[in-house]
Each structure stands twice: as structure tokens, then as C-alpha cells.
Amino acid sequence: MTETTEPIARPAGHRKHLNPLEGSLLDKILLFALPLALSSLFQQLCNSIDVAVVGKFSSSEALAAVGANGPVIGLMVNLFIGISIGANVVIANYIGKKNVQGIRDAVSTVGVLSIVFGAVLLVAGMIIARPVLILLDTPENILDMAVLYLRIFFLGMPFMIFYNFGSAILRSIGDTRRPLYCLIASGIVNTVLNLVLVICFDMSVAGVAIATAISFATSATMVLFILMHETDPYRMHLMHSRIHWPELSRILRIGVPAGVQGVIFSVANLFIQAAINRFGSDAIAGSATALNFEIYSYFVVLAFGNAAITFIGQNYGARQMDRCRRIFRLSLGLSALALGIMGCLFVWQKTFFISFFTSDPAVAAFAGERMELLLMLQFITAAFEIPGAALRGLGRSALPTVLTVFGTCLLRLVWIYLVCPLYPSFGMLLIVYPVSWIVTGMLVWGAYLLVSRQLYSEA
């Protein structure tokens, strides 16, 4: 494909100070990452509302049924969400090179991919729901509710996938503001429907699952409307979209390793969830409650990781290596600082935060133990998420995935099957998280230093 360098029209959502290729970086990274973090936090807040509503207005068993599905949903979704990172990198790199036709072809390809992947995920979720939950030793008293929730949830998966791919296009051009607006609207829909279906119609887990699926459809429809009214070459012509094989190859080469890394995390977490399940429904419900606050923190580091991917992707395409180095340092420092502050806040006020989800003392005890053990150390995740994001922005996506296989999946399996039987406690099981964070951080950060030094010296 011949690269064209004609002037690229300003995107409809473009703001001048978010041009990653020029000017100061600190304010631009913050202006990019904070709306993206708020978007992710708002998306997770919808899931938290599911947990809170069933915990407060249904039963502890319903709360456990929703919580037991977290790792399963993550396993099914993360591969495709990771591929959307490939779309982000490819389009950002084309923007840096001013390759107009490449942008058009990538946007067209992303539109088709999102539809195909959404359909695959819907069918797979329906088929595996019960077998996987049985395999994870989900307690019999919550199994049927958990299966019902998962199957209804996956009815909304095509919409969720399209929203994330569409948001990846907007992020690649520096726009994290409009995806946030879409999630605010869908979050309002989700909250209202949760309360109506659970409190007024007593639908329990089915009610929160239906509300979530409809909220996914809301955000996807809004993103589609935005992309269909964007300026060329970012506009999506969905009815005329088709796969462009060079762009597909580039997207998959970067996105599949990123998705595999997410799957690896989820596979490891499935084994941890199976181990948690053996402590009973109170432990499942308590763990699900605490997990909400871990995910809030984790989405912050992912937001700065996406900033690193987009900013480094554009600047590497424009061969501005000094800016790439500064982007990495700023993203790492800001994410670690934000995670440290959030962890201190959540642990300091853990009783207050847990009270939103449950009033059951046994459930609250498990939740408090998990929060104390993990949230104060959550800042360590920046040590592998930001270097891994930087490597993807540089087009080197497979390396952090390979290192993550060892640092998370293998290490956590060893811990579960060798260490935990010697010290069979809930706390000892959870310690595997910070141990794996430290090991993975050392590996991925070291890889980034070696690879970036080589690439920057060659430029």
C-alpha cells in the first residue's frame, strides 16, 4: 500500500492541546488519561452497581452469584479488548506518519472486526456458561443464579465489543472525552434499570444482567453515531466497511499478544477464583466486593498505559524519540502516584466503602481482609503495565505477553498448588497477587529498557 502524506483533517472531537506530536507533555497526558480513567471507572461503576443492588436488595447468595462470574467474563472479553489496543496503535502510528489511506483502511477494518468478534463472544458465552462455572467449583446454592446472570450478560457482549473498538479509534486521535460521555449516559441507564428491575420487579440477578446488557447497547449506539459523523479519514461507513488485509495483519500482530496477556491474567484468576470458591459463598461475596476497588485502581494505570500507547505510537511514527522517552517516564510516575493515593484512601475508609455493598458481617470480614492485603500494594502494577504499554506503542507487543505468562500465570499456579496447601488460609492465597506483580514488573521493565535503547539508537 502506498503511503499518502496529504494533510489530515482535524477530527470532530479534536482539541488542539491534545496533539501528542507537539508542545508540552504533562498536561496532554493528564488530559488524555483522566477522561479515559473516568470512562473505565464509570464502566466498572456499572458493574459495582450490579453487585451493590443485589447485595443490598436481594441476598448474599445473589451477590456471590454475580461475583463468581467476574473471572469468567474477564477471560472471554480480554482477548478481544486486547485486539482493540492493536487498532489504537496502528491508527496512531498512521497519524504520526500522515498516512491518510492507512487511517481509512484501518477504521474500515476495525468496524468489521468488532462485529465479528462480538458475535463469536456471544455464542461462546452461551455455550460455556454452565460448564465453566461447574469447573470452577461454584457452590451449588448459587450455581443456577450464576449461570443465568452470565448468559444474559453475554447478550450484551456484541455491543460492549463494538464500544471498545470504537473507543480505540477515538483514543488514537486523542479523544477520550466523547467516550466518557457515552459511558455516563449508559451508566445512568444501567443504574435506573437496576433499581427498577431488582427493587420493583424482584428480578435479582436477572434484573442486573438485563440492565447491564441494555447499557452496553446504549454506549455502543452512541459511539457508532459519533464515528459515522466524524471527519474523513476517521469516519466509519459501517455498511460499506470491509477487511483490509495489511491493516488486519498489523492490528492482530500488536493486538493479539495484548489480548493473550489479558487472557493469561484471567486464566490465572480463574484458578484463584476456584480456590476462593472453596472457602464458601461468604468468601466469594467478600472477594467480589473488594475486587471492585482493585479494579477502580487498576483502570487508572490502564488509562495511563493507553496514553503511553497512543502518544508513543504517534511520536515513534514521527521519529521523535526524545518525546517517547519522556512519555514513558511521565506515564509511569503519574500512574504509580495515583494508585498509591487511591489505595491509601480505600483502605483508610474500608468500612465505609464495604457498607455500600453488604451489611453481612461475614462477607464484610472477607472483603476487609482482601482490601488490606492488596490495595496498598496496587501501585506495583505500574511497573509492568506502563513498560508493556510502551513496548506496544513501539510495535513490540509479543515480548511483554511472553514475560507475563511466567510472571503471572505460571507463578500463580505454583503458589496455589504448592504454597497454599501448606498454609491453607484466605490471606495466604491472596499474597500471590503482590508477589506476581513484583516478578512481572522486574521482567517487563527490564525488557523495555533493552528494547527501547536499541530502537531509539537505530532511529
Coordinates of C-alpha atoms in Angstrom, one line a residue:
M1 CA 0.0 0.0 0.0
T2 CA 1.3 3.4 -0.9
E3 CA 1.5 5.9 1.9
T4 CA 0.0 9.3 1.3
T5 CA 1.0 12.3 3.3
E6 CA -1.7 14.7 2.4
P7 CA -2.9 17.0 5.2
I8 CA -5.2 15.2 7.6
A9 CA -8.5 16.9 8.6
R10 CA -8.9 17.8 12.2
P11 CA -11.2 15.2 13.9
A12 CA -14.6 16.5 15.1
G13 CA -13.6 15.7 18.7
H14 CA -10.1 17.1 18.4
R15 CA -8.8 19.6 20.8
K16 CA -5.6 21.4 19.9
H17 CA -3.8 20.9 23.2
L18 CA -4.2 17.1 22.8
N19 CA -1.8 16.9 19.8
P20 CA 0.7 14.3 21.1
L21 CA 3.3 15.4 18.5
E22 CA 3.9 18.9 19.6
G23 CA 4.3 21.0 22.8
S24 CA 4.4 20.0 26.4
L25 CA 3.5 16.5 27.5
L26 CA 2.4 16.6 31.2
D27 CA -0.8 18.4 30.6
K28 CA -1.6 16.4 27.4
I29 CA -1.1 13.1 29.1
L30 CA -3.3 14.1 32.0
L31 CA -6.0 15.5 29.7
F32 CA -5.9 12.2 27.7
A33 CA -5.7 9.8 30.7
L34 CA -8.1 11.3 33.2
P35 CA -11.2 11.2 30.9
L36 CA -10.2 7.7 29.9
A37 CA -9.8 6.7 33.5
L38 CA -13.1 8.2 34.3
S39 CA -14.6 6.3 31.4
S40 CA -13.2 3.0 32.7
L41 CA -14.2 3.8 36.3
F42 CA -17.7 4.6 35.2
Q43 CA -17.9 1.4 33.2
Q44 CA -16.8 -0.5 36.3
L45 CA -19.2 1.5 38.4
C46 CA -22.0 -0.1 36.4
N47 CA -20.7 -3.5 37.4
S48 CA -20.3 -2.3 41.0
I49 CA -23.9 -1.1 41.0
D50 CA -24.9 -4.7 39.9
V51 CA -23.1 -6.0 42.9
A52 CA -24.4 -3.4 45.3
V53 CA -28.0 -3.7 44.2
V54 CA -28.2 -7.5 44.6
G55 CA -26.2 -7.3 47.8
K56 CA -28.4 -4.7 49.4
F57 CA -31.8 -5.6 47.9
S58 CA -31.6 -9.3 47.1
S59 CA -29.3 -11.7 49.1
S60 CA -25.7 -12.6 49.9
E61 CA -26.2 -15.6 47.6
A62 CA -27.2 -13.4 44.7
L63 CA -24.2 -11.2 45.4
A64 CA -21.9 -14.3 45.3
A65 CA -23.5 -15.4 42.1
V66 CA -22.7 -12.1 40.4
G67 CA -19.2 -12.0 41.8
A68 CA -18.4 -15.6 40.8
N69 CA -18.7 -14.6 37.2
G70 CA -16.0 -11.9 37.2
P71 CA -13.0 -14.0 36.1
V72 CA -15.1 -15.9 33.5
I73 CA -16.3 -12.6 31.9
G74 CA -12.7 -11.3 32.0
L75 CA -11.4 -14.4 30.3
M76 CA -13.9 -14.2 27.5
V77 CA -13.6 -10.4 27.0
N78 CA -9.9 -9.7 27.4
L79 CA -8.7 -11.2 24.2
F80 CA -10.9 -9.0 22.1
I81 CA -10.4 -5.9 24.2
G82 CA -6.6 -6.5 23.7
I83 CA -7.0 -6.6 20.0
S84 CA -8.6 -3.2 20.2
I85 CA -5.3 -2.0 21.5
G86 CA -3.8 -3.1 18.2
A87 CA -6.3 -0.8 16.4
N88 CA -5.2 2.1 18.6
V89 CA -1.5 1.6 17.9
V90 CA -1.9 1.1 14.1
I91 CA -4.1 4.2 13.6
A92 CA -1.9 6.3 15.9
N93 CA 1.1 5.3 14.0
Y94 CA -0.5 6.2 10.7
I95 CA -1.4 9.6 12.1
G96 CA 2.2 10.2 13.1
K97 CA 3.2 9.2 9.5
K98 CA 0.4 11.3 8.0
N99 CA -0.8 8.2 6.1
V100 CA -4.4 9.1 5.2
Q101 CA -5.3 6.0 3.3
G102 CA -3.9 3.8 6.0
I103 CA -6.2 5.5 8.5
R104 CA -9.2 5.0 6.3
D105 CA -8.4 1.3 5.8
A106 CA -7.7 0.7 9.5
V107 CA -11.0 2.3 10.5
S108 CA -12.9 0.2 8.0
T109 CA -11.2 -3.0 9.2
V110 CA -11.9 -2.2 12.9
G111 CA -15.6 -1.8 12.1
V112 CA -15.9 -5.3 10.6
L113 CA -13.7 -6.9 13.3
S114 CA -15.8 -5.5 16.1
I115 CA -19.0 -7.1 14.6
V116 CA -17.3 -10.5 14.0
F117 CA -15.7 -10.7 17.4
G118 CA -18.9 -9.6 19.2
A119 CA -20.9 -12.4 17.5
V120 CA -18.2 -15.0 18.4
L121 CA -18.2 -13.9 22.0
L122 CA -21.9 -14.1 22.3
V123 CA -22.1 -17.7 21.0
A124 CA -19.2 -18.8 23.1
G125 CA -20.6 -17.3 26.3
M126 CA -23.9 -19.1 25.9
I127 CA -22.2 -22.4 25.3
I128 CA -19.6 -22.4 28.1
A129 CA -21.5 -20.7 30.9
R130 CA -22.6 -23.7 33.0
P131 CA -19.6 -26.0 32.2
V132 CA -17.0 -23.3 33.2
L133 CA -18.9 -22.4 36.4
I134 CA -19.1 -26.0 37.4
L135 CA -15.4 -26.5 36.6
L136 CA -14.6 -23.6 39.0
D137 CA -16.3 -25.4 41.9
T138 CA -19.1 -22.7 42.1
P139 CA -21.2 -23.7 45.1
E140 CA -24.4 -25.5 44.3
N141 CA -26.5 -22.9 46.2
I142 CA -25.5 -20.2 43.7
L143 CA -24.8 -22.1 40.5
D144 CA -28.1 -21.6 38.8
M145 CA -28.2 -17.9 39.5
A146 CA -24.6 -17.5 38.3
V147 CA -25.4 -19.3 35.0
L148 CA -28.5 -17.1 34.5
Y149 CA -26.5 -13.9 35.1
L150 CA -23.7 -15.0 32.8
R151 CA -25.9 -15.9 29.8
I152 CA -27.9 -12.7 30.0
F153 CA -24.7 -10.7 30.4
F154 CA -23.3 -12.1 27.2
L155 CA -26.3 -11.0 25.2
G156 CA -24.8 -7.5 25.6
M157 CA -21.3 -8.6 24.6
P158 CA -21.5 -7.6 20.9
F159 CA -22.4 -4.1 22.0
M160 CA -19.6 -4.0 24.5
I161 CA -17.0 -5.1 22.0
F162 CA -18.2 -2.5 19.4
Y163 CA -18.0 0.2 22.0
N164 CA -14.4 -0.7 23.0
F165 CA -13.2 -0.9 19.3
G166 CA -14.9 2.4 18.5
S167 CA -13.4 4.0 21.6
A168 CA -9.9 2.7 20.4
I169 CA -10.4 4.7 17.2
L170 CA -11.3 7.8 19.1
R171 CA -8.4 7.3 21.5
S172 CA -5.9 7.0 18.6
I173 CA -6.8 10.6 17.6
G174 CA -6.5 11.9 21.2
D175 CA -10.2 11.9 22.0
T176 CA -11.1 10.4 25.4
R177 CA -13.8 12.9 26.2
R178 CA -16.7 11.7 24.0
P179 CA -16.3 8.0 25.0
L180 CA -16.7 9.3 28.6
Y181 CA -20.0 11.0 27.7
C182 CA -21.2 7.7 26.2
L183 CA -20.4 5.8 29.3
I184 CA -22.1 8.4 31.5
A185 CA -25.3 8.0 29.5
S186 CA -25.1 4.2 29.6
G187 CA -24.3 4.3 33.4
I188 CA -27.4 6.3 34.1
V189 CA -29.5 3.8 32.1
N190 CA -27.8 0.9 33.9
T191 CA -28.5 2.4 37.4
V192 CA -32.1 3.2 36.8
L193 CA -32.9 -0.2 35.3
N194 CA -31.0 -2.0 38.1
L195 CA -33.2 -0.3 40.7
V196 CA -36.4 -0.8 38.8
L197 CA -35.9 -4.4 37.9
V198 CA -34.5 -5.6 41.2
I199 CA -36.5 -3.5 43.7
C200 CA -39.8 -3.1 41.9
F201 CA -39.9 -6.4 39.9
D202 CA -37.8 -8.5 42.3
M203 CA -35.7 -9.9 39.3
S204 CA -32.5 -10.3 41.4
V205 CA -29.5 -11.4 39.2
A206 CA -31.6 -11.5 36.0
G207 CA -32.5 -7.9 36.5
V208 CA -29.0 -6.6 36.9
A209 CA -27.8 -8.6 34.0
I210 CA -30.6 -7.2 31.7
A211 CA -29.8 -3.7 32.9
T212 CA -26.1 -4.2 32.0
A213 CA -26.8 -5.6 28.6
I214 CA -29.1 -2.6 27.7
S215 CA -26.5 -0.2 29.0
F216 CA -23.9 -1.8 26.7
A217 CA -26.3 -1.3 23.7
T218 CA -26.7 2.4 24.7
S219 CA -22.9 3.2 24.8
A220 CA -22.3 1.2 21.5
T221 CA -25.1 3.1 19.7
M222 CA -23.7 6.5 20.8
V223 CA -20.1 5.6 19.7
L224 CA -21.4 4.4 16.3
F225 CA -23.3 7.7 15.8
I226 CA -20.1 9.6 16.6
L227 CA -17.9 7.6 14.2
M228 CA -20.5 7.9 11.4
H229 CA -20.4 11.7 11.7
E230 CA -16.6 12.0 12.1
T231 CA -14.4 13.8 9.5
D232 CA -12.6 11.9 6.9
P233 CA -10.4 9.8 7.2
Y234 CA -11.7 8.8 10.7
R235 CA -15.4 8.4 9.6
M236 CA -16.8 4.8 9.8
H237 CA -19.0 3.8 6.9
L238 CA -20.3 0.7 8.6
M239 CA -22.5 -0.6 5.7
H240 CA -19.5 -0.3 3.3
S241 CA -16.7 -1.4 5.6
R242 CA -14.6 -4.3 4.7
I243 CA -11.4 -6.1 5.9
H244 CA -8.2 -4.6 4.5
W245 CA -5.7 -7.4 5.0
P246 CA -2.5 -5.4 5.5
E247 CA -4.2 -3.4 8.3
L248 CA -5.7 -6.6 9.8
S249 CA -2.3 -8.1 9.9
R250 CA -0.9 -5.1 11.7
I251 CA -3.8 -4.9 14.1
L252 CA -3.6 -8.6 15.0
R253 CA 0.2 -8.6 15.3
I254 CA 0.0 -6.0 18.0
G255 CA -3.5 -6.7 19.4
V256 CA -3.4 -10.5 19.8
P257 CA -0.4 -10.6 22.1
A258 CA -2.0 -7.8 24.2
G259 CA -5.2 -9.8 24.3
V260 CA -3.4 -13.0 25.2
Q261 CA -1.8 -11.2 28.1
G262 CA -5.3 -10.3 29.3
V263 CA -6.4 -13.9 28.9
I264 CA -3.4 -15.0 30.8
F265 CA -4.3 -12.8 33.7
S266 CA -7.9 -14.1 33.5
V267 CA -6.8 -17.8 33.4
A268 CA -4.6 -17.3 36.4
N269 CA -7.5 -15.5 38.2
L270 CA -9.8 -18.4 37.3
F271 CA -7.6 -20.7 39.3
I272 CA -7.5 -18.2 42.1
Q273 CA -11.3 -17.8 41.9
A274 CA -11.7 -21.6 42.1
A275 CA -9.5 -21.6 45.3
I276 CA -11.6 -18.8 46.7
N277 CA -14.8 -20.7 46.0
R278 CA -13.7 -23.4 48.3
F279 CA -13.9 -21.0 51.2
G280 CA -17.7 -20.7 50.6
S281 CA -20.2 -18.2 49.4
D282 CA -19.3 -15.6 52.1
A283 CA -15.7 -15.6 50.8
I284 CA -16.9 -15.3 47.2
A285 CA -19.2 -12.4 48.1
G286 CA -16.5 -10.6 50.2
S287 CA -13.9 -11.1 47.5
A288 CA -16.2 -9.7 44.8
T289 CA -16.9 -6.7 47.0
A290 CA -13.2 -5.9 47.5
L291 CA -12.4 -6.6 43.9
N292 CA -14.4 -3.6 42.8
F293 CA -11.9 -1.2 44.5
E294 CA -8.9 -3.1 43.0
I295 CA -10.4 -2.7 39.5
Y296 CA -11.1 1.0 40.1
S297 CA -7.3 1.4 40.9
Y298 CA -6.3 -0.9 38.0
F299 CA -8.3 1.1 35.5
V300 CA -6.2 4.2 36.4
V301 CA -2.9 2.5 35.5
L302 CA -4.6 1.2 32.3
A303 CA -5.6 4.8 31.4
F304 CA -2.0 6.0 31.6
G305 CA -1.0 2.8 29.8
N306 CA -3.3 3.7 26.9
A307 CA -1.9 7.3 27.0
A308 CA 1.6 5.8 26.6
I309 CA 0.4 3.6 23.7
T310 CA -1.2 6.4 21.8
F311 CA 1.4 9.1 22.5
I312 CA 4.4 6.8 21.9
G313 CA 2.7 5.3 18.8
Q314 CA 2.3 8.7 17.2
N315 CA 5.7 10.0 18.2
Y316 CA 7.5 6.8 17.2
G317 CA 5.8 7.0 13.8
A318 CA 7.1 10.6 13.6
R319 CA 10.6 9.5 14.7
Q320 CA 10.5 11.8 17.8
M321 CA 12.4 9.6 20.2
D322 CA 13.1 12.0 23.0
R323 CA 9.4 12.6 23.4
C324 CA 8.9 8.8 23.5
R325 CA 11.3 8.6 26.5
R326 CA 9.6 11.5 28.3
I327 CA 6.1 10.0 27.7
F328 CA 7.2 6.7 29.4
R329 CA 8.6 8.5 32.4
L330 CA 5.6 10.7 32.9
S331 CA 3.1 7.9 32.4
L332 CA 4.9 5.6 34.9
G333 CA 5.3 8.3 37.6
L334 CA 1.7 9.6 37.3
S335 CA 0.1 6.2 37.4
A336 CA 2.1 5.0 40.4
L337 CA 1.3 8.1 42.3
A338 CA -2.4 7.9 41.5
L339 CA -2.5 4.2 42.6
G340 CA -0.8 5.0 45.8
I341 CA -3.2 7.7 46.8
M342 CA -6.3 5.6 45.8
G343 CA -5.0 2.5 47.8
C344 CA -4.5 4.6 50.9
L345 CA -7.9 6.1 50.6
F346 CA -9.8 2.8 50.1
V347 CA -8.0 1.1 53.0
W348 CA -8.4 4.0 55.4
Q349 CA -12.2 4.1 54.8
K350 CA -12.7 0.4 54.0
T351 CA -15.7 0.0 56.4
F352 CA -17.5 2.9 54.7
F353 CA -16.8 1.6 51.2
I354 CA -17.8 -2.0 52.0
S355 CA -21.1 -0.8 53.5
F356 CA -22.2 0.2 50.0
F357 CA -22.2 -3.5 49.0
T358 CA -23.1 -5.6 52.0
S359 CA -24.2 -5.4 55.7
D360 CA -23.4 -9.1 56.3
P361 CA -20.5 -9.2 58.9
A362 CA -19.0 -12.4 57.5
V363 CA -18.9 -11.1 53.9
A364 CA -17.5 -7.7 55.2
A365 CA -14.7 -9.5 57.0
F366 CA -13.5 -11.3 53.9
A367 CA -13.8 -8.0 51.9
G368 CA -11.8 -6.1 54.5
E369 CA -9.0 -8.7 54.6
R370 CA -8.6 -8.6 50.8
M371 CA -8.5 -4.8 50.7
E372 CA -5.9 -4.6 53.4
L373 CA -3.6 -7.1 51.7
L374 CA -3.8 -5.9 48.1
L375 CA -4.8 -2.2 47.7
M376 CA -1.8 -0.7 49.5
L377 CA 0.5 -2.5 47.0
Q378 CA -1.5 -1.9 43.9
F379 CA 0.9 0.8 42.7
I380 CA 3.4 -2.0 41.8
T381 CA 1.2 -2.9 38.8
A382 CA 2.5 0.3 37.1
A383 CA 5.9 -1.4 36.9
F384 CA 4.7 -3.8 34.3
E385 CA 1.6 -2.1 32.8
I386 CA 3.4 1.1 31.7
P387 CA 6.5 -0.6 30.2
G388 CA 4.3 -3.1 28.5
A389 CA 2.2 -0.3 27.0
A390 CA 5.3 1.5 25.9
L391 CA 6.6 -1.6 24.1
R392 CA 3.2 -1.9 22.3
G393 CA 3.4 1.7 21.2
L394 CA 6.8 0.8 19.7
G395 CA 5.2 -2.1 17.9
R396 CA 6.7 -4.8 20.1
S397 CA 3.6 -6.5 21.6
A398 CA 4.7 -10.1 21.9
L399 CA 7.5 -9.6 24.4
P400 CA 5.5 -8.3 27.4
T401 CA 3.0 -11.1 26.8
V402 CA 5.6 -13.8 27.0
L403 CA 7.1 -12.4 30.1
T404 CA 3.6 -12.1 31.7
V405 CA 3.0 -15.8 31.1
F406 CA 5.8 -16.5 33.5
G407 CA 5.3 -13.6 35.9
T408 CA 1.6 -14.1 36.5
C409 CA 0.1 -17.4 35.2
L410 CA 2.9 -19.8 36.0
L411 CA 3.9 -18.2 39.3
R412 CA 0.3 -18.0 40.5
L413 CA -0.3 -21.7 39.6
V414 CA 2.8 -22.7 41.5
W415 CA 1.7 -20.7 44.5
I416 CA -1.9 -22.1 44.5
Y417 CA -0.8 -25.8 44.3
L418 CA 2.5 -25.7 46.3
V419 CA 2.3 -22.9 48.8
C420 CA -1.4 -22.7 49.7
P421 CA -1.7 -26.4 50.7
L422 CA 1.0 -25.8 53.3
Y423 CA -0.7 -22.6 54.6
P424 CA -4.4 -23.0 53.8
S425 CA -5.8 -19.6 54.6
F426 CA -7.6 -16.9 52.6
G427 CA -4.8 -14.4 53.3
M428 CA -2.1 -16.7 52.1
L429 CA -3.9 -17.3 48.9
L430 CA -4.2 -13.5 48.2
I431 CA -0.5 -12.8 48.8
V432 CA 0.2 -14.4 45.4
Y433 CA -1.0 -11.1 43.8
P434 CA 1.8 -8.8 45.0
V435 CA 4.4 -11.5 44.6
S436 CA 3.4 -11.9 40.9
W437 CA 3.3 -8.1 40.4
I438 CA 6.8 -7.7 41.6
V439 CA 8.3 -10.5 39.5
T440 CA 6.4 -9.4 36.4
G441 CA 7.4 -5.8 36.9
M442 CA 11.1 -6.7 37.0
L443 CA 10.8 -8.7 33.8
V444 CA 8.8 -6.3 31.7
W445 CA 10.6 -3.2 32.8
G446 CA 13.9 -4.8 32.1
A447 CA 12.7 -5.8 28.6
Y448 CA 11.5 -2.2 27.9
L449 CA 14.9 -0.8 28.8
L450 CA 16.7 -3.2 26.5
V451 CA 14.3 -2.9 23.5
S452 CA 13.8 0.9 23.7
R453 CA 17.6 1.5 23.9
Q454 CA 18.0 -0.5 20.7
L455 CA 15.1 1.1 18.8
Y456 CA 15.9 4.6 19.8
S457 CA 19.5 4.3 18.8
E458 CA 18.5 2.9 15.3
A459 CA 16.1 5.8 14.6

